[in-house]
mmCIF file of C-alpha atoms in Angstrom:
data_model
loop_
_atom_site.group_PDB
_atom_site.id
_atom_site.type_symbol
_atom_site.label_atom_id
_atom_site.label_comp_id
_atom_site.label_asym_id
_atom_site.label_seq_id
_atom_site.Cartn_x
_atom_site.Cartn_y
_atom_site.Cartn_z
ATOM 1 C CA UNK F 1 -15.565 30.794 -98.843
ATOM 2 C CA UNK F 2 -16.336 28.805 -95.708
ATOM 3 C CA UNK F 3 -13.850 26.046 -95.011
ATOM 4 C CA UNK F 4 -14.068 23.958 -91.858
ATOM 5 C CA UNK F 5 -11.255 21.925 -90.362
ATOM 6 C CA UNK F 6 -12.196 19.194 -87.901
ATOM 7 C CA UNK F 7 -9.556 17.957 -85.474
ATOM 8 C CA UNK F 8 -10.727 14.714 -83.888
ATOM 9 C CA UNK F 9 -8.739 13.573 -80.858
ATOM 10 C CA UNK F 10 -9.640 9.905 -80.783
ATOM 11 C CA UNK F 11 -7.033 9.152 -78.112
ATOM 12 C CA UNK F 12 -8.085 12.036 -75.862
ATOM 13 C CA UNK F 13 -9.172 9.793 -72.911
ATOM 14 C CA UNK F 14 -5.636 8.344 -72.941
ATOM 15 C CA UNK F 15 -3.539 11.368 -73.888
ATOM 16 C CA UNK F 16 -5.086 13.649 -71.283
ATOM 17 C CA UNK F 17 -3.851 11.242 -68.579
ATOM 18 C CA UNK F 18 -0.600 9.773 -69.869
ATOM 19 C CA UNK F 19 1.374 10.213 -73.080
ATOM 20 C CA UNK F 20 4.189 7.783 -72.414
ATOM 21 C CA UNK F 21 5.110 5.408 -75.227
ATOM 22 C CA UNK F 22 7.756 3.628 -73.160
ATOM 23 C CA UNK F 23 5.272 1.485 -71.271
ATOM 24 C CA UNK F 24 1.864 -0.036 -71.898
ATOM 25 C CA UNK F 25 -0.949 2.258 -70.757
ATOM 26 C CA UNK F 26 -4.654 1.415 -70.801
ATOM 27 C CA UNK F 27 -7.681 3.569 -69.929
ATOM 28 C CA UNK F 28 -10.641 1.661 -68.492
ATOM 29 C CA UNK F 29 -14.331 2.540 -68.392
ATOM 30 C CA UNK F 30 -16.633 0.211 -66.455
ATOM 31 C CA UNK F 31 -13.690 -2.204 -66.176
ATOM 32 C CA UNK F 32 -13.421 -2.448 -69.968
ATOM 33 C CA UNK F 33 -10.652 -1.111 -72.190
ATOM 34 C CA UNK F 34 -11.646 2.256 -73.634
ATOM 35 C CA UNK F 35 -8.249 3.245 -75.107
ATOM 36 C CA UNK F 36 -4.796 1.664 -75.254
ATOM 37 C CA UNK F 37 -1.486 3.127 -76.395
ATOM 38 C CA UNK F 38 0.768 1.535 -79.012
ATOM 39 C CA UNK F 39 2.765 -0.464 -76.461
ATOM 40 C CA UNK F 40 -0.426 -2.004 -75.094
ATOM 41 C CA UNK F 41 -1.801 -2.678 -78.568
ATOM 42 C CA UNK F 42 1.433 -4.448 -79.469
ATOM 43 C CA UNK F 43 0.558 -6.924 -76.700
ATOM 44 C CA UNK F 44 -2.793 -7.554 -78.386
ATOM 45 C CA UNK F 45 -4.837 -5.395 -75.996
ATOM 46 C CA UNK F 46 -7.923 -3.978 -77.705
ATOM 47 C CA UNK F 47 -11.023 -1.938 -76.839
ATOM 48 C CA UNK F 48 -13.736 -3.649 -74.762
ATOM 49 C CA UNK F 49 -11.386 -6.247 -73.294
ATOM 50 C CA UNK F 50 -11.699 -6.923 -69.569
ATOM 51 C CA UNK F 51 -9.004 -6.694 -66.890
ATOM 52 C CA UNK F 52 -8.495 -10.478 -66.774
ATOM 53 C CA UNK F 53 -7.775 -10.572 -70.498
ATOM 54 C CA UNK F 54 -5.310 -7.696 -70.132
ATOM 55 C CA UNK F 55 -3.372 -9.577 -67.443
ATOM 56 C CA UNK F 56 -3.282 -12.720 -69.589
ATOM 57 C CA UNK F 57 -1.984 -10.874 -72.653
ATOM 58 C CA UNK F 58 0.552 -8.827 -70.702
ATOM 59 C CA UNK F 59 2.070 -11.783 -68.894
ATOM 60 C CA UNK F 60 5.018 -10.492 -66.845
ATOM 61 C CA UNK F 61 5.114 -7.141 -68.659
ATOM 62 C CA UNK F 62 3.849 -4.177 -66.567
ATOM 63 C CA UNK F 63 0.683 -2.416 -67.749
ATOM 64 C CA UNK F 64 -0.492 0.898 -66.294
ATOM 65 C CA UNK F 65 -4.277 0.779 -65.820
ATOM 66 C CA UNK F 66 -6.044 4.149 -65.513
ATOM 67 C CA UNK F 67 -9.705 4.956 -64.939
ATOM 68 C CA UNK F 68 -11.294 7.351 -67.413
ATOM 69 C CA UNK F 69 -11.371 10.971 -66.215
ATOM 70 C CA UNK F 70 -13.939 12.972 -68.184
ATOM 71 C CA UNK F 71 -13.016 16.114 -66.244
ATOM 72 C CA UNK F 72 -9.417 15.839 -67.455
ATOM 73 C CA UNK F 73 -10.699 15.324 -70.997
ATOM 74 C CA UNK F 74 -12.752 18.527 -70.829
ATOM 75 C CA UNK F 75 -9.779 20.486 -69.475
ATOM 76 C CA UNK F 76 -7.501 19.112 -72.172
ATOM 77 C CA UNK F 77 -10.009 19.980 -74.911
ATOM 78 C CA UNK F 78 -10.383 23.463 -73.407
ATOM 79 C CA UNK F 79 -6.602 23.929 -73.596
ATOM 80 C CA UNK F 80 -6.648 22.745 -77.201
ATOM 81 C CA UNK F 81 -9.410 25.240 -78.018
ATOM 82 C CA UNK F 82 -7.314 27.968 -76.408
ATOM 83 C CA UNK F 83 -4.403 26.972 -78.642
ATOM 84 C CA UNK F 84 -6.666 26.787 -81.706
ATOM 85 C CA UNK F 85 -7.894 30.319 -81.015
ATOM 86 C CA UNK F 86 -4.438 31.550 -82.047
ATOM 87 C CA UNK F 87 -5.097 30.134 -85.532
ATOM 88 C CA UNK F 88 -8.773 31.011 -86.034
ATOM 89 C CA UNK F 89 -11.200 33.031 -83.882
ATOM 90 C CA UNK F 90 -14.107 30.925 -85.221
ATOM 91 C CA UNK F 91 -14.045 27.551 -83.527
ATOM 92 C CA UNK F 92 -15.880 25.396 -81.029
ATOM 93 C CA UNK F 93 -15.578 22.016 -79.332
ATOM 94 C CA UNK F 94 -17.695 19.195 -80.735
ATOM 95 C CA UNK F 95 -18.791 15.797 -79.401
ATOM 96 C CA UNK F 96 -16.380 15.785 -76.444
ATOM 97 C CA UNK F 97 -13.326 14.900 -78.564
ATOM 98 C CA UNK F 98 -13.244 17.306 -81.514
ATOM 99 C CA UNK F 99 -12.526 20.902 -82.430
ATOM 100 C CA UNK F 100 -14.326 22.452 -85.405
ATOM 101 C CA UNK F 101 -12.351 25.386 -86.780
ATOM 102 C CA UNK F 102 -13.462 27.714 -89.585
ATOM 103 C CA UNK F 103 -10.234 28.477 -91.470
ATOM 104 C CA UNK F 104 -11.591 29.883 -94.729
ATOM 105 C CA UNK F 105 -11.338 33.401 -93.310
ATOM 106 C CA UNK F 106 -7.685 32.849 -92.340
ATOM 107 C CA UNK F 107 -6.318 31.724 -95.711
ATOM 108 C CA UNK F 108 -4.949 35.141 -96.652
ATOM 109 C CA UNK F 109 -3.432 35.677 -93.201
ATOM 110 C CA UNK F 110 -1.494 32.401 -93.390
ATOM 111 C CA UNK F 111 -0.900 32.678 -97.156
ATOM 112 C CA UNK F 112 -2.741 29.526 -98.111
ATOM 113 C CA UNK F 113 -4.190 26.264 -96.874
ATOM 114 C CA UNK F 114 -0.889 24.384 -96.762
ATOM 115 C CA UNK F 115 0.570 26.939 -94.395
ATOM 116 C CA UNK F 116 -2.418 26.690 -92.043
ATOM 117 C CA UNK F 117 -2.280 22.895 -91.989
ATOM 118 C CA UNK F 118 1.481 23.024 -91.330
ATOM 119 C CA UNK F 119 0.909 25.420 -88.423
ATOM 120 C CA UNK F 120 -1.765 23.112 -87.024
ATOM 121 C CA UNK F 121 0.529 20.101 -87.342
ATOM 122 C CA UNK F 122 3.386 21.918 -85.594
ATOM 123 C CA UNK F 123 1.077 22.942 -82.781
ATOM 124 C CA UNK F 124 -0.255 19.424 -82.270
ATOM 125 C CA UNK F 125 3.237 17.947 -82.360
ATOM 126 C CA UNK F 126 4.562 20.429 -79.798
ATOM 127 C CA UNK F 127 1.651 19.545 -77.511
ATOM 128 C CA UNK F 128 2.215 15.806 -77.891
ATOM 129 C CA UNK F 129 -1.274 14.995 -79.173
ATOM 130 C CA UNK F 130 -2.534 13.316 -82.316
ATOM 131 C CA UNK F 131 -5.624 14.240 -84.313
ATOM 132 C CA UNK F 132 -7.429 12.917 -87.370
ATOM 133 C CA UNK F 133 -8.326 15.765 -89.725
ATOM 134 C CA UNK F 134 -11.248 16.466 -92.039
ATOM 135 C CA UNK F 135 -11.762 19.424 -94.391
ATOM 136 C CA UNK F 136 -15.080 20.473 -95.908
ATOM 137 C CA UNK F 137 -17.308 23.447 -96.609
ATOM 138 C CA UNK F 138 -19.612 22.463 -93.717
ATOM 139 C CA UNK F 139 -18.712 21.586 -90.104
ATOM 140 C CA UNK F 140 -20.605 18.283 -90.001
ATOM 141 C CA UNK F 141 -19.067 17.107 -93.245
ATOM 142 C CA UNK F 142 -15.602 17.976 -91.896
ATOM 143 C CA UNK F 143 -16.348 15.847 -88.821
ATOM 144 C CA UNK F 144 -17.515 12.894 -90.927
ATOM 145 C CA UNK F 145 -14.464 13.161 -93.172
ATOM 146 C CA UNK F 146 -12.157 12.923 -90.151
ATOM 147 C CA UNK F 147 -13.047 9.204 -90.287
ATOM 148 C CA UNK F 148 -11.993 8.929 -93.960
ATOM 149 C CA UNK F 149 -8.579 8.052 -95.353
ATOM 150 C CA UNK F 150 -6.219 11.069 -95.164
ATOM 151 C CA UNK F 151 -6.030 11.548 -98.926
ATOM 152 C CA UNK F 152 -9.826 11.793 -99.043
ATOM 153 C CA UNK F 153 -10.291 13.723 -95.799
ATOM 154 C CA UNK F 154 -8.276 16.713 -97.042
ATOM 155 C CA UNK F 155 -9.106 16.592 -100.779
ATOM 156 C CA UNK F 156 -11.237 19.749 -100.858
ATOM 157 C CA UNK F 157 -11.056 20.011 -104.662
ATOM 158 C CA UNK F 158 -13.014 16.766 -105.055
ATOM 159 C CA UNK F 159 -16.855 16.806 -104.951
ATOM 160 C CA UNK F 160 -18.119 16.569 -101.366
ATOM 161 C CA UNK F 161 -20.617 13.769 -102.058
ATOM 162 C CA UNK F 162 -17.906 11.640 -103.685
ATOM 163 C CA UNK F 163 -15.719 12.049 -100.596
ATOM 164 C CA UNK F 164 -18.551 11.216 -98.188
ATOM 165 C CA UNK F 165 -19.928 8.246 -100.129
ATOM 166 C CA UNK F 166 -17.570 5.486 -98.864
ATOM 167 C CA UNK F 167 -18.168 6.319 -95.185
ATOM 168 C CA UNK F 168 -20.205 3.744 -93.203
ATOM 169 C CA UNK F 169 -23.644 4.636 -91.877
ATOM 170 C CA UNK F 170 -22.633 3.394 -88.420
ATOM 171 C CA UNK F 171 -20.876 6.751 -87.907
ATOM 172 C CA UNK F 172 -24.315 8.327 -87.490
ATOM 173 C CA UNK F 173 -24.743 7.091 -83.935
ATOM 174 C CA UNK F 174 -27.307 9.806 -83.127
ATOM 175 C CA UNK F 175 -29.718 8.008 -85.454
ATOM 176 C CA UNK F 176 -29.069 4.432 -84.344
ATOM 177 C CA UNK F 177 -32.620 3.147 -84.980
ATOM 178 C CA UNK F 178 -32.767 4.705 -88.431
ATOM 179 C CA UNK F 179 -29.324 3.366 -89.325
ATOM 180 C CA UNK F 180 -30.269 -0.146 -88.154
ATOM 181 C CA UNK F 181 -33.376 -0.013 -90.326
ATOM 182 C CA UNK F 182 -31.392 1.162 -93.349
ATOM 183 C CA UNK F 183 -28.757 -1.527 -92.898
ATOM 184 C CA UNK F 184 -31.437 -4.209 -92.706
ATOM 185 C CA UNK F 185 -32.586 -2.865 -96.067
ATOM 186 C CA UNK F 186 -29.118 -3.370 -97.538
ATOM 187 C CA UNK F 187 -27.868 0.225 -97.245
ATOM 188 C CA UNK F 188 -24.402 0.393 -95.661
ATOM 189 C CA UNK F 189 -22.713 3.657 -96.689
ATOM 190 C CA UNK F 190 -23.522 7.343 -96.970
ATOM 191 C CA UNK F 191 -23.271 6.898 -100.728
ATOM 192 C CA UNK F 192 -26.204 4.488 -100.610
ATOM 193 C CA UNK F 193 -28.275 7.217 -98.933
ATOM 194 C CA UNK F 194 -27.031 10.108 -101.059
ATOM 195 C CA UNK F 195 -28.071 8.261 -104.215
ATOM 196 C CA UNK F 196 -31.716 8.409 -103.084
ATOM 197 C CA UNK F 197 -33.989 11.371 -103.991
ATOM 198 C CA UNK F 198 -34.206 13.945 -101.205
ATOM 199 C CA UNK F 199 -37.929 13.377 -100.782
ATOM 200 C CA UNK F 200 -37.401 9.632 -100.442
ATOM 201 C CA UNK F 201 -34.799 10.211 -97.715
ATOM 202 C CA UNK F 202 -37.312 12.273 -95.730
ATOM 203 C CA UNK F 203 -40.036 9.660 -96.089
ATOM 204 C CA UNK F 204 -37.793 6.737 -95.250
ATOM 205 C CA UNK F 205 -35.532 8.224 -92.579
ATOM 206 C CA UNK F 206 -37.584 10.965 -90.918
ATOM 207 C CA UNK F 207 -37.197 14.725 -90.642
ATOM 208 C CA UNK F 208 -34.350 14.805 -88.094
ATOM 209 C CA UNK F 209 -32.144 12.525 -90.182
ATOM 210 C CA UNK F 210 -32.948 14.443 -93.357
ATOM 211 C CA UNK F 211 -32.207 17.796 -91.659
ATOM 212 C CA UNK F 212 -28.837 16.457 -90.493
ATOM 213 C CA UNK F 213 -27.989 15.302 -94.002
ATOM 214 C CA UNK F 214 -28.951 18.664 -95.532
ATOM 215 C CA UNK F 215 -26.641 20.442 -93.061
ATOM 216 C CA UNK F 216 -23.829 18.039 -93.953
ATOM 217 C CA UNK F 217 -24.253 18.835 -97.654
ATOM 218 C CA UNK F 218 -24.607 22.573 -97.090
ATOM 219 C CA UNK F 219 -28.206 22.744 -98.287
ATOM 220 C CA UNK F 220 -29.312 24.119 -94.905
ATOM 221 C CA UNK F 221 -27.672 26.609 -92.553
ATOM 222 C CA UNK F 222 -25.714 25.105 -89.673
ATOM 223 C CA UNK F 223 -24.740 27.941 -87.298
ATOM 224 C CA UNK F 224 -22.047 27.064 -84.777
ATOM 225 C CA UNK F 225 -21.427 28.552 -81.315
ATOM 226 C CA UNK F 226 -18.400 30.823 -81.000
ATOM 227 C CA UNK F 227 -15.664 29.804 -78.613
ATOM 228 C CA UNK F 228 -15.108 32.268 -75.794
ATOM 229 C CA UNK F 229 -11.589 32.229 -74.352
ATOM 230 C CA UNK F 230 -11.451 31.816 -70.551
ATOM 231 C CA UNK F 231 -10.433 34.700 -68.315
ATOM 232 C CA UNK F 232 -7.636 32.586 -66.820
ATOM 233 C CA UNK F 233 -5.049 30.919 -69.040
ATOM 234 C CA UNK F 234 -3.866 27.395 -68.251
ATOM 235 C CA UNK F 235 -1.682 25.086 -70.298
ATOM 236 C CA UNK F 236 0.606 22.111 -69.796
ATOM 237 C CA UNK F 237 3.566 20.352 -71.371
ATOM 238 C CA UNK F 238 4.081 16.602 -71.127
ATOM 239 C CA UNK F 239 7.464 14.888 -71.003
ATOM 240 C CA UNK F 240 7.657 11.354 -72.339
ATOM 241 C CA UNK F 241 10.566 10.591 -70.033
ATOM 242 C CA UNK F 242 11.916 11.279 -66.535
ATOM 243 C CA UNK F 243 13.341 14.791 -66.089
ATOM 244 C CA UNK F 244 16.726 14.553 -64.378
ATOM 245 C CA UNK F 245 18.131 18.089 -64.656
ATOM 246 C CA UNK F 246 16.710 21.598 -64.265
ATOM 247 C CA UNK F 247 17.999 22.604 -67.693
ATOM 248 C CA UNK F 248 15.579 20.085 -69.245
ATOM 249 C CA UNK F 249 12.703 22.230 -67.999
ATOM 250 C CA UNK F 250 13.706 25.213 -70.143
ATOM 251 C CA UNK F 251 12.241 24.060 -73.519
ATOM 252 C CA UNK F 252 8.903 23.313 -71.843
ATOM 253 C CA UNK F 253 8.910 26.636 -70.011
ATOM 254 C CA UNK F 254 9.666 28.453 -73.269
ATOM 255 C CA UNK F 255 6.832 26.751 -75.134
ATOM 256 C CA UNK F 256 4.363 27.426 -72.323
ATOM 257 C CA UNK F 257 5.340 31.101 -72.135
ATOM 258 C CA UNK F 258 4.978 31.441 -75.906
ATOM 259 C CA UNK F 259 1.541 29.840 -75.671
ATOM 260 C CA UNK F 260 0.522 32.267 -72.920
ATOM 261 C CA UNK F 261 1.805 35.257 -74.926
ATOM 262 C CA UNK F 262 -0.302 34.206 -77.923
ATOM 263 C CA UNK F 263 -3.328 33.941 -75.644
ATOM 264 C CA UNK F 264 -2.735 37.417 -74.195
ATOM 265 C CA UNK F 265 -2.321 38.950 -77.650
ATOM 266 C CA UNK F 266 -5.422 37.250 -79.048
ATOM 267 C CA UNK F 267 -7.607 38.259 -76.094
ATOM 268 C CA UNK F 268 -5.985 41.695 -75.572
ATOM 269 C CA UNK F 269 -5.352 40.927 -71.902
ATOM 270 C CA UNK F 270 -2.416 41.265 -69.560
ATOM 271 C CA UNK F 271 -1.286 39.398 -66.478
ATOM 272 C CA UNK F 272 0.546 40.303 -63.291
ATOM 273 C CA UNK F 273 1.587 36.822 -62.182
ATOM 274 C CA UNK F 274 2.217 33.260 -63.336
ATOM 275 C CA UNK F 275 1.812 30.075 -61.299
ATOM 276 C CA UNK F 276 4.022 27.117 -62.273
ATOM 277 C CA UNK F 277 3.148 23.571 -61.211
ATOM 278 C CA UNK F 278 5.751 20.820 -61.669
#
């Protein structure tokens, strides 16, 4: 049985640059807020606000303003894929902020779905990143369900169409013109579309939209590229506070070495040297 897990890192532009929760941190793109951490959001800072509004809301409180770094995001996602490879050999990055992981073939190895999800959660926690999760029999459905409420996103025993139905059509940004047309016609959710006959969907929405929907529902094949581990292993550990003693480096060093050992085992490689950067 195919079972896809989507890990969507919505805060990736922020978390690849700074993971501190002790000060307000904001990532800007074109001088507009792209992401803000919890401290900044507590000040009222939200996406699309300008720098002047940030200064007004912050008052005398310091706010760290960072420019978006898409290169850092790619490197961070690459490291996350490398970590995910220790759980499933069938995975790939998706839409610049997601990992799609086929875990159906790993259920026996981990002795069940709960154990896999617990391992994933431990790995994310140790790396200091957050992810919204979605589970489904198809990769695109898993991605869509990462936007659903957690109890729906992981409820694989419920019918797929019932789980997808409440999701808003605006998630289908690749079909913006089609979605705008559907919304003008009073259709707002995937359920509104799924209730239509398949032929009517094709006539009203076009072939590309219909093909996408059939892949979501598993009516058409949706082959995914296989992740290829890099020849050189890199990884990082973030502290959320100032390191004041050498002994505080040991837990991070241990975790990084364990991560490298998993990589070497999974890729059947060996190494003759390690470079540390502090």
